[in-house]
Coordinates of C-alpha atoms in Angstrom, one line a residue:
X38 CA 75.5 28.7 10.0
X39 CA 74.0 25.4 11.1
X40 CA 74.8 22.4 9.0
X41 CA 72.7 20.6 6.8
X42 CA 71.7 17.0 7.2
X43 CA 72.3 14.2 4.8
X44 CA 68.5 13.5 3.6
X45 CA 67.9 17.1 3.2
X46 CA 65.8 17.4 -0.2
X47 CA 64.4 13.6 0.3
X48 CA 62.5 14.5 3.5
X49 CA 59.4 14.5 2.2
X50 CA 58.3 10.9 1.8
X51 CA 60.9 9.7 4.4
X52 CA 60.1 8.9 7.9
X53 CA 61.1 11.7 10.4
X54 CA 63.1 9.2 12.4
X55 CA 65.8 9.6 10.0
X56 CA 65.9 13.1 10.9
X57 CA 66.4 12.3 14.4
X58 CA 69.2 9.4 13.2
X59 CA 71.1 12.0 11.5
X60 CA 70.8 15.1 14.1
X61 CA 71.7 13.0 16.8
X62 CA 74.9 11.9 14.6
X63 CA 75.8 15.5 14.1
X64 CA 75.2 16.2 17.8
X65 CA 77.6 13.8 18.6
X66 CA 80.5 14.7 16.3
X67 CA 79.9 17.8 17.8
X68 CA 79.6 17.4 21.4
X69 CA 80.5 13.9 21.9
X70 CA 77.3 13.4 23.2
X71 CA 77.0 9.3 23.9
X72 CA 73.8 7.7 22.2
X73 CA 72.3 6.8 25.3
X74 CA 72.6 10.2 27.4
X75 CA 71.7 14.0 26.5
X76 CA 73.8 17.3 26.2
X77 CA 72.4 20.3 27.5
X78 CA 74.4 23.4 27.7
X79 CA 78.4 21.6 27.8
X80 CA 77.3 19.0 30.5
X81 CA 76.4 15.0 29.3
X82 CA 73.5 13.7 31.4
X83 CA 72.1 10.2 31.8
X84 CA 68.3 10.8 32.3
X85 CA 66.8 7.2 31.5
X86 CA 65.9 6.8 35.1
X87 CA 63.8 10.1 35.0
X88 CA 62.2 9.0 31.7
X89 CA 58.9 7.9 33.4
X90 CA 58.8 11.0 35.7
X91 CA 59.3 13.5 33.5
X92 CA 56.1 16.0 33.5
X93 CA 56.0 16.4 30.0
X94 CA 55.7 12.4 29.5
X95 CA 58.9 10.1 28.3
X96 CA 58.1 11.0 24.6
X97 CA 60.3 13.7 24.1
X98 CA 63.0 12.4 26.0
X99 CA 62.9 8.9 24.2
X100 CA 63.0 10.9 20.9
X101 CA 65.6 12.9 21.6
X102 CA 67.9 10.6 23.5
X103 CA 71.7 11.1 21.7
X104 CA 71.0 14.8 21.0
X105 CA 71.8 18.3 21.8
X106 CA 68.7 19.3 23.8
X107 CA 69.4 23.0 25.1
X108 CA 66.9 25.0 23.0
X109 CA 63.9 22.4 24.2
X110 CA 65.0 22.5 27.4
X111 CA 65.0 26.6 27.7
X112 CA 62.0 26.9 25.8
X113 CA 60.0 24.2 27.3
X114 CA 60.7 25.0 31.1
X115 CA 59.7 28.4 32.9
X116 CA 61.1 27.5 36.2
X117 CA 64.7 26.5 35.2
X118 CA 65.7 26.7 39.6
X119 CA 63.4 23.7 39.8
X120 CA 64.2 21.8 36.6
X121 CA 68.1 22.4 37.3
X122 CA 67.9 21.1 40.4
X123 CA 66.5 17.9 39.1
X124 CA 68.9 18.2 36.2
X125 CA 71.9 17.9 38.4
X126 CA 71.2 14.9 39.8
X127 CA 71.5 13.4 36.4
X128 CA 74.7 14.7 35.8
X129 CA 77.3 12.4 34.1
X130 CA 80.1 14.9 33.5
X131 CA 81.3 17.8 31.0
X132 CA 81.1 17.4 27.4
X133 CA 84.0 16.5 24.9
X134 CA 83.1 19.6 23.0
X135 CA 80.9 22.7 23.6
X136 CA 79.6 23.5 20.0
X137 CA 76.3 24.8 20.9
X138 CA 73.5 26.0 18.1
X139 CA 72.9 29.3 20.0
X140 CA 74.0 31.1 22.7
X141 CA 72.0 31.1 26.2
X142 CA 74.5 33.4 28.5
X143 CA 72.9 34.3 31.6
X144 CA 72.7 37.9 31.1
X145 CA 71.4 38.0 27.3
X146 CA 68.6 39.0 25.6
X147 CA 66.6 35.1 25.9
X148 CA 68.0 34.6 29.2
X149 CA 66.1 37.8 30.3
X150 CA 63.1 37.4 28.9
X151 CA 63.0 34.0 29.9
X152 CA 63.1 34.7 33.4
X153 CA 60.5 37.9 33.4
X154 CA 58.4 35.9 31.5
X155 CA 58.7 32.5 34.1
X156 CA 58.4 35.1 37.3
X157 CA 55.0 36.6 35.3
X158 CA 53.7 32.3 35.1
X159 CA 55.0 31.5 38.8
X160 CA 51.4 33.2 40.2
X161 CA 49.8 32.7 37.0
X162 CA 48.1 29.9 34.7
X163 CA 49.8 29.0 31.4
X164 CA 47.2 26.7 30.5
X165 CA 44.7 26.9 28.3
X166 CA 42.1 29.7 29.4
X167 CA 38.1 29.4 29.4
X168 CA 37.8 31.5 26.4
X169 CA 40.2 28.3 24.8
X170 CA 38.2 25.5 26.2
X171 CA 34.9 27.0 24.5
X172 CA 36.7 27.7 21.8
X173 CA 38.1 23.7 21.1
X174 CA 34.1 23.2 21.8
X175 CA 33.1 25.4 19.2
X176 CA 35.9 24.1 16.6
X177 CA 34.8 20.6 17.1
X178 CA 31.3 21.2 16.6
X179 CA 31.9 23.4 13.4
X180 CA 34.1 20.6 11.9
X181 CA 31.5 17.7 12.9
X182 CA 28.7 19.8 11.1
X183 CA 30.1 20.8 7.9
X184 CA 31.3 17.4 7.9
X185 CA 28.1 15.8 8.3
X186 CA 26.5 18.5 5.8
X187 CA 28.9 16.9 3.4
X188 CA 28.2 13.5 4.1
X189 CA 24.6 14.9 3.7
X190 CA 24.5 16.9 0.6
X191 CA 27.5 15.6 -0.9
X192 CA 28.3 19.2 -2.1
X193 CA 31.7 20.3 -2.8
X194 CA 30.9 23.7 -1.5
X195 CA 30.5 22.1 1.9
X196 CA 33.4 20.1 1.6
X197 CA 35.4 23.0 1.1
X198 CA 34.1 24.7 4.6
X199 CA 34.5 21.6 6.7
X200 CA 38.4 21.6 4.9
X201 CA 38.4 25.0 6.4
X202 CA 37.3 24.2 10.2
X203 CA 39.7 21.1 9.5
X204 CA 42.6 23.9 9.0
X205 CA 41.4 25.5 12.3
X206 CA 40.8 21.8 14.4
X207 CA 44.7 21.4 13.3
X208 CA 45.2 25.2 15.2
X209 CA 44.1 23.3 18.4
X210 CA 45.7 20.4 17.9
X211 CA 49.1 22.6 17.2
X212 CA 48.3 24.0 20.4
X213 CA 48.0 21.4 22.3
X214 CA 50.5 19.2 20.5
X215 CA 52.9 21.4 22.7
X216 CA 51.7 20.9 25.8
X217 CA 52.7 17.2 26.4
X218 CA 51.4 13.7 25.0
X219 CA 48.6 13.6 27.6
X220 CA 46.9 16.2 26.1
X221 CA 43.7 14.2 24.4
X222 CA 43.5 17.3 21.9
X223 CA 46.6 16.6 19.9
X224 CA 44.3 14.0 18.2
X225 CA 42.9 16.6 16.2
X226 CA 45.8 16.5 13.9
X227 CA 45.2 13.0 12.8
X228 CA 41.8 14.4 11.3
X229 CA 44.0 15.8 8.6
X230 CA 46.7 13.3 7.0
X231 CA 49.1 14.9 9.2
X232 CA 50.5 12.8 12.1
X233 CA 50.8 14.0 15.4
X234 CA 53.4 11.3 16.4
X235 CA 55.6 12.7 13.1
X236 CA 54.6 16.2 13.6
X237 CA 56.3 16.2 17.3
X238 CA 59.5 15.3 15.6
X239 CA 59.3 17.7 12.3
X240 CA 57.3 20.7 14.2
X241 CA 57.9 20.3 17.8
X242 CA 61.6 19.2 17.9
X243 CA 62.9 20.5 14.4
X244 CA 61.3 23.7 13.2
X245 CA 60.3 24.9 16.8
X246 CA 64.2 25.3 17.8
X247 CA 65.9 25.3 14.3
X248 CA 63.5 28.3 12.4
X249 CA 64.5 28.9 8.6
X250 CA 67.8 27.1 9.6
X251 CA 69.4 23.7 7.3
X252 CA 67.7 21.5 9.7
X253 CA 64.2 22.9 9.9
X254 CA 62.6 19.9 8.8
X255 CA 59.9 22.1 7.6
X256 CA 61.7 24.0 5.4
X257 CA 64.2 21.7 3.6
X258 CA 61.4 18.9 3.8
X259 CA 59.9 20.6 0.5
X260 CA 63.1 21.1 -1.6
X261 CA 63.2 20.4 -4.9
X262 CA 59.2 22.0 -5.0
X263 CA 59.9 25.3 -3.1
X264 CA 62.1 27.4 -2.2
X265 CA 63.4 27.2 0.8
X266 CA 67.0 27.6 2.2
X267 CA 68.8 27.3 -1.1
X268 CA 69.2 30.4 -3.1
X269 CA 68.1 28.5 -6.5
X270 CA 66.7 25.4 -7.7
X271 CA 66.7 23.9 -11.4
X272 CA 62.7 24.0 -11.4
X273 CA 61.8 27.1 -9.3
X274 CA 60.7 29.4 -13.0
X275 CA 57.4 27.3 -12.7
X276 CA 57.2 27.6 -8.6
X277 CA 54.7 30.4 -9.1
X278 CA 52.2 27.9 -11.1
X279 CA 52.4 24.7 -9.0
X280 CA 53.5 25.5 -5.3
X281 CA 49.8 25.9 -4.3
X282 CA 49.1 22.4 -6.2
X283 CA 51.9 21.1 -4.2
X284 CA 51.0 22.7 -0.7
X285 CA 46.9 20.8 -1.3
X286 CA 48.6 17.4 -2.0
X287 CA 51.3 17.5 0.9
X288 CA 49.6 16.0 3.7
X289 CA 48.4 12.9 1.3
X290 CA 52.0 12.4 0.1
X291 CA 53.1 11.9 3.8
X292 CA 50.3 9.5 4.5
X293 CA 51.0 7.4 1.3
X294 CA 54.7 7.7 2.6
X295 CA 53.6 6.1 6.3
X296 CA 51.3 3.7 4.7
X297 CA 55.1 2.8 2.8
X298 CA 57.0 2.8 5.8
X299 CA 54.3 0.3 7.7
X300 CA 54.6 -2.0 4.8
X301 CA 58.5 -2.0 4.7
X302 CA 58.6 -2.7 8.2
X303 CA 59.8 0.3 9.1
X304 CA 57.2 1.9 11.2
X305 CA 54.7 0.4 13.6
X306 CA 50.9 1.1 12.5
X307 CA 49.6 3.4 15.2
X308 CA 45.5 4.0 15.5
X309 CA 45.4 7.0 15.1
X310 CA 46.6 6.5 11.6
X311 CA 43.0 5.2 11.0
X312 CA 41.3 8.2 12.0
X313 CA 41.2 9.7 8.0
X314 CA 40.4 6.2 6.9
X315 CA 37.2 6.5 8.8
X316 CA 36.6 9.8 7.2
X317 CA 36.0 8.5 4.3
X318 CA 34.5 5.4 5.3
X319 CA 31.5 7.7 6.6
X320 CA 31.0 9.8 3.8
X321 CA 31.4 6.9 1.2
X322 CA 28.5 5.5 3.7
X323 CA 26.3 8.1 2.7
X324 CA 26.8 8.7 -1.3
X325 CA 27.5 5.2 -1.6
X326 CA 29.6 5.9 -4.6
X327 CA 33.3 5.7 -4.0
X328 CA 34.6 7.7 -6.7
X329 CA 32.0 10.4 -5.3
X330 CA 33.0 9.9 -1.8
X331 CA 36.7 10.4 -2.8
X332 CA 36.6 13.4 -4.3
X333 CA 34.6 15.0 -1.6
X334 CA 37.3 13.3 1.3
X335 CA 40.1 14.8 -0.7
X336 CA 38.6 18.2 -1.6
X337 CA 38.8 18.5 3.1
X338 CA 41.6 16.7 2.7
X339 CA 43.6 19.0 0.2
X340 CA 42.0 22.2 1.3
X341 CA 42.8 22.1 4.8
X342 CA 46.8 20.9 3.8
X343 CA 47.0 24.3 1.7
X344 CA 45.7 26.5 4.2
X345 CA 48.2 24.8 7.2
X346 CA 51.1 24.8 5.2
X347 CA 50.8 28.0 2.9
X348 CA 49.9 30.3 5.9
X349 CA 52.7 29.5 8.1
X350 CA 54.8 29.4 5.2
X351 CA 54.3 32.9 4.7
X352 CA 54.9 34.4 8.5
X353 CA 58.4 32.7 8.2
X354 CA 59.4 32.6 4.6
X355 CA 59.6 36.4 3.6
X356 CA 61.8 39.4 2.7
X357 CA 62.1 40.6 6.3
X358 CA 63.4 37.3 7.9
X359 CA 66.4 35.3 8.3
X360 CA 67.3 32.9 6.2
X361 CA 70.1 30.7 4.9
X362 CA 71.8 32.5 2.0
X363 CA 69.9 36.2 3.3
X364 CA 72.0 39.4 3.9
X365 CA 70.8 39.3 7.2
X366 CA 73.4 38.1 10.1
X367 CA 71.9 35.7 12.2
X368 CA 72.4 36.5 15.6
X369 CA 73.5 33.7 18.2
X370 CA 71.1 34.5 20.9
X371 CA 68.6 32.3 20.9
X372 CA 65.3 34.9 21.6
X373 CA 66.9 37.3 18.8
X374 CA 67.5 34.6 16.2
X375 CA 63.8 33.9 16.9
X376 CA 62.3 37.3 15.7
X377 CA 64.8 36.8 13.0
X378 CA 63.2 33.8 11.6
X379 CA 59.6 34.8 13.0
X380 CA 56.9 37.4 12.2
X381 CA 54.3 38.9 13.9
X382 CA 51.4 40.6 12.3
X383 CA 47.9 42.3 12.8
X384 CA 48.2 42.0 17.1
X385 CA 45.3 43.9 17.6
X386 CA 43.3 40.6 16.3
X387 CA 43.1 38.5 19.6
X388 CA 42.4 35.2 20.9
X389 CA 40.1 33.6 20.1
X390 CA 39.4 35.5 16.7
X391 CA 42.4 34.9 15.4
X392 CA 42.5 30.9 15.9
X393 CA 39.8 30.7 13.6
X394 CA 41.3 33.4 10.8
X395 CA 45.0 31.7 11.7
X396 CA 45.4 29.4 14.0
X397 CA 46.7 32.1 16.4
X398 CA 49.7 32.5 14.7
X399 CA 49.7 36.1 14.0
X400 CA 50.9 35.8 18.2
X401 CA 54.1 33.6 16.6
X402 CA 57.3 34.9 18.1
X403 CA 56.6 34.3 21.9
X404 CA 54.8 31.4 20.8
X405 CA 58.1 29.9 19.2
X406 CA 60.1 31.1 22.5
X407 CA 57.9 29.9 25.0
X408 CA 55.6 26.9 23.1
X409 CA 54.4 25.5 26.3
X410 CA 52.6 28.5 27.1
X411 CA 49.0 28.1 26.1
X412 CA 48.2 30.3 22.5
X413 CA 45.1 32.1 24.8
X414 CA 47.5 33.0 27.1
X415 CA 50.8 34.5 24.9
X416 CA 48.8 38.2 24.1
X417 CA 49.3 38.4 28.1
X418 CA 53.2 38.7 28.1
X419 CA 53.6 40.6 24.5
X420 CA 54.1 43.6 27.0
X421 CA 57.4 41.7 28.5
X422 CA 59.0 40.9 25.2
X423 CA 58.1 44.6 24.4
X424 CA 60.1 45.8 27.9
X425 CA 63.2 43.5 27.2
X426 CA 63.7 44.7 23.9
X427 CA 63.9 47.8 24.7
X428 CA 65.8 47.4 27.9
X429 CA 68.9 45.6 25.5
X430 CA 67.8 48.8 22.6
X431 CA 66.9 46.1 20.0
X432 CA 63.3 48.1 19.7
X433 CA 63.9 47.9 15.9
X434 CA 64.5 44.2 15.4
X435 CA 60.4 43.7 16.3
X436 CA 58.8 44.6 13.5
X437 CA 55.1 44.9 13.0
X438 CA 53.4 43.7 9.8
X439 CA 49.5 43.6 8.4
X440 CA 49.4 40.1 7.0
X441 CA 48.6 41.6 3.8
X442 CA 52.3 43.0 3.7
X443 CA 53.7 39.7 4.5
X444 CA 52.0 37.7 2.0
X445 CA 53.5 40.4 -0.4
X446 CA 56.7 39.7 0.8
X447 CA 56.5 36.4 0.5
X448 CA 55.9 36.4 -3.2
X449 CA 58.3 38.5 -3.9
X450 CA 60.5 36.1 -2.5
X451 CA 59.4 33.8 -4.2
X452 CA 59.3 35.5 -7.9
X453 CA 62.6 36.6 -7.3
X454 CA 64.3 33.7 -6.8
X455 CA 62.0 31.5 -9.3

């Protein structure tokens, strides 16, 4: 079982760097991983030189710098003979201590899959398809429209819809988010109160690699108001009556909690953390009434924070998955902890359908495996994850769901432990 982290429970209106502060502390009593290098599968390596030529931009490296990186670097790479060999020349030397979160032998399940899946990419695009481009087009223009038919009308009713495209805009941003930080698209996040800069660091970095786990930033963020990873907590016999409440508000609470940070010093004020400010500016343009105008920002605002949190919520947080305090035993291999932790449902709705009915996320467990690959393109290598499984007989660890059944599960889970 992973460890938890210190701030676990306070997450929610702290900045994510402490997250980092305290993984990379753990990393090191682990590993001995030096501050200034990174650990990747039992070898230290100094890769400050490379920062700047890294394809995925310096971001991730900078943020991660002092840490365990071996499930990003698996899961973001598809030709590991060409990022090893760059790897090696930034070698430092063996670690103190090999105390690895999962297992990556060359011959298990991941491994495998990981290697069928990077020969299928080698003669093929992973990026995002012509059915994805038209669909961002289509997204934007929805959002833009409902947006200005609010501004227009200054009916709730349309404030509500343009909350919905906003839930889908943060799809493509999700999608994109992945894909490195010169992908323009990531931007679409900051429509809604959630940041991409924090949301690399919670999403990309924590919850991506660390699923239903004590460091899943995304789970443990929300204790005391849902349950999560403990088995009880003093106020979960009202959970059923507020959590919804709670999910709506979310995204405000962690933009009143970077507005803090900016004030305290603590943070640097970034531009895109103008973006909602702007929203509101225009629609308080129109009505001209500021009470009216802030009702009708936070009705988007709070609708599109329920929808991104409470449908995600479900896929992971259910009766057939993994979590701490579950009778399930986690397994060590990193692809079969993933299905685990991660549910799949209704497959036979495809891209780009499902982004707009859920953000493409009924496609979740390769998505979680291989995040790089572009959410248009992940229906094209279900067939290898199908093949693997059954090579290793682990057929019945992939189960198939209607997302009616999961959202049943989920509440039971919930009730149950309320």
């Amino acid at each position: 079982m992973i460890p938890s982290l210190p701030s676990r429970g306070k997450q929610l209106l702290e900045s994510p760097f402490i997250w980092l502060k305290e993984k990379a502390e753990m990393d090191r009593k682990r590993t001995g991983v030096p501050s200034n290098m990174w650990y990747v599968q039992g070898k230290i390596y100094d890769l400050s030189k490379f920062l700047k030529e890294h394809p995925g931009g310096e971001n991730f490296l900078k943020l991660t710098q002092g840490q365990d990186i071996t499930e990003m670097y698996y899961a973001h790479h598809l030709n590991l003979d060409k990022c090893q060999a760059i790897l090696n020349k930034y070698y430092v030397r063996e670690a103190d201590r090999v105390q690895q979160y999962f297992n990556f032998d060359q011959n298990g399940f991941y491994r495998t899959l990981h290697r069928r899946v990077g020969d299928y990419f080698k003669v093929r695009d992973k990026g995002p398809s012509l059915s994805m481009k038209l669909t961002v087009i289509s997204v934007l223009f929805a959002f833009c429209l409902t947006f200005g038919l609010t501004c227009l009308y200054q009916s709730f009713w349309w404030a509500l819809l343009c909350g919905y495209t906003l839930f889908v805009c943060f799809g493509i941003a999700h999608n994109f988010m992945h894909q490195g930080p010169k992908q323009p698209l990531r931007y679409m996040s900051d429509l809604l109160f959630f940041s991409h800069y924090h949301w690399v660091i919670t999403h990309c970095i924590s919850h991506h690699h660390y699923p239903n786990s004590n460091i899943d930033f995304e789970m443990t963020s929300m204790e005391p108001f849902y349950i999560t990873t403990k088995s009880r907590l003093p106020n979960n016999r009202f959970l059923p009556y507020y959590i919804n409440i709670v999910f709506g508000f979310i995204s405000t609470l962690q933009f009143i909690s970077t507005i803090i940070q900016i004030i305290k010093g603590e943070e640097q004020l970034r531009k895109e953390y103008l973006i909602p400010v702007i929203e509101y500016i225009i629609i308080y343009s129109f009505c001209l009434d500021g009470a009216l105008a802030f009702k009708l920002f936070m009705a988007i605002q709070c609708f599109a924070s329920f929808l991104s949190l409470k449908y995600p919520l479900i896929i992971h947080r259910n009766n057939f998955n993994y979590s701490d305090g579950s009778t399930i035993q986690p397994s060590n291999d990193y692809g079969i902890y993933v299905i685990q932790t991660t549910t799949d449902h209704d497959l036979w709705i495809q891209f780009p359908l499902n982004m707009f009915l859920f953000q493409s996320f009924n496609h979740h467990i390769l998505h979680h495996m291989f995040p790089t690959v572009d959410e248009s393109r992940i229906p094209e290598i279900h067939h290898i994850l199908e093949q693997t499984l059954k090579d290793f007989n682990l057929q019945h660890i992939l189960k198939k769901y209607s997302f009616l059944e999961l959202y049943k599960s989920h509440n039971e889970l919930i009730l149950e432990k309320s």
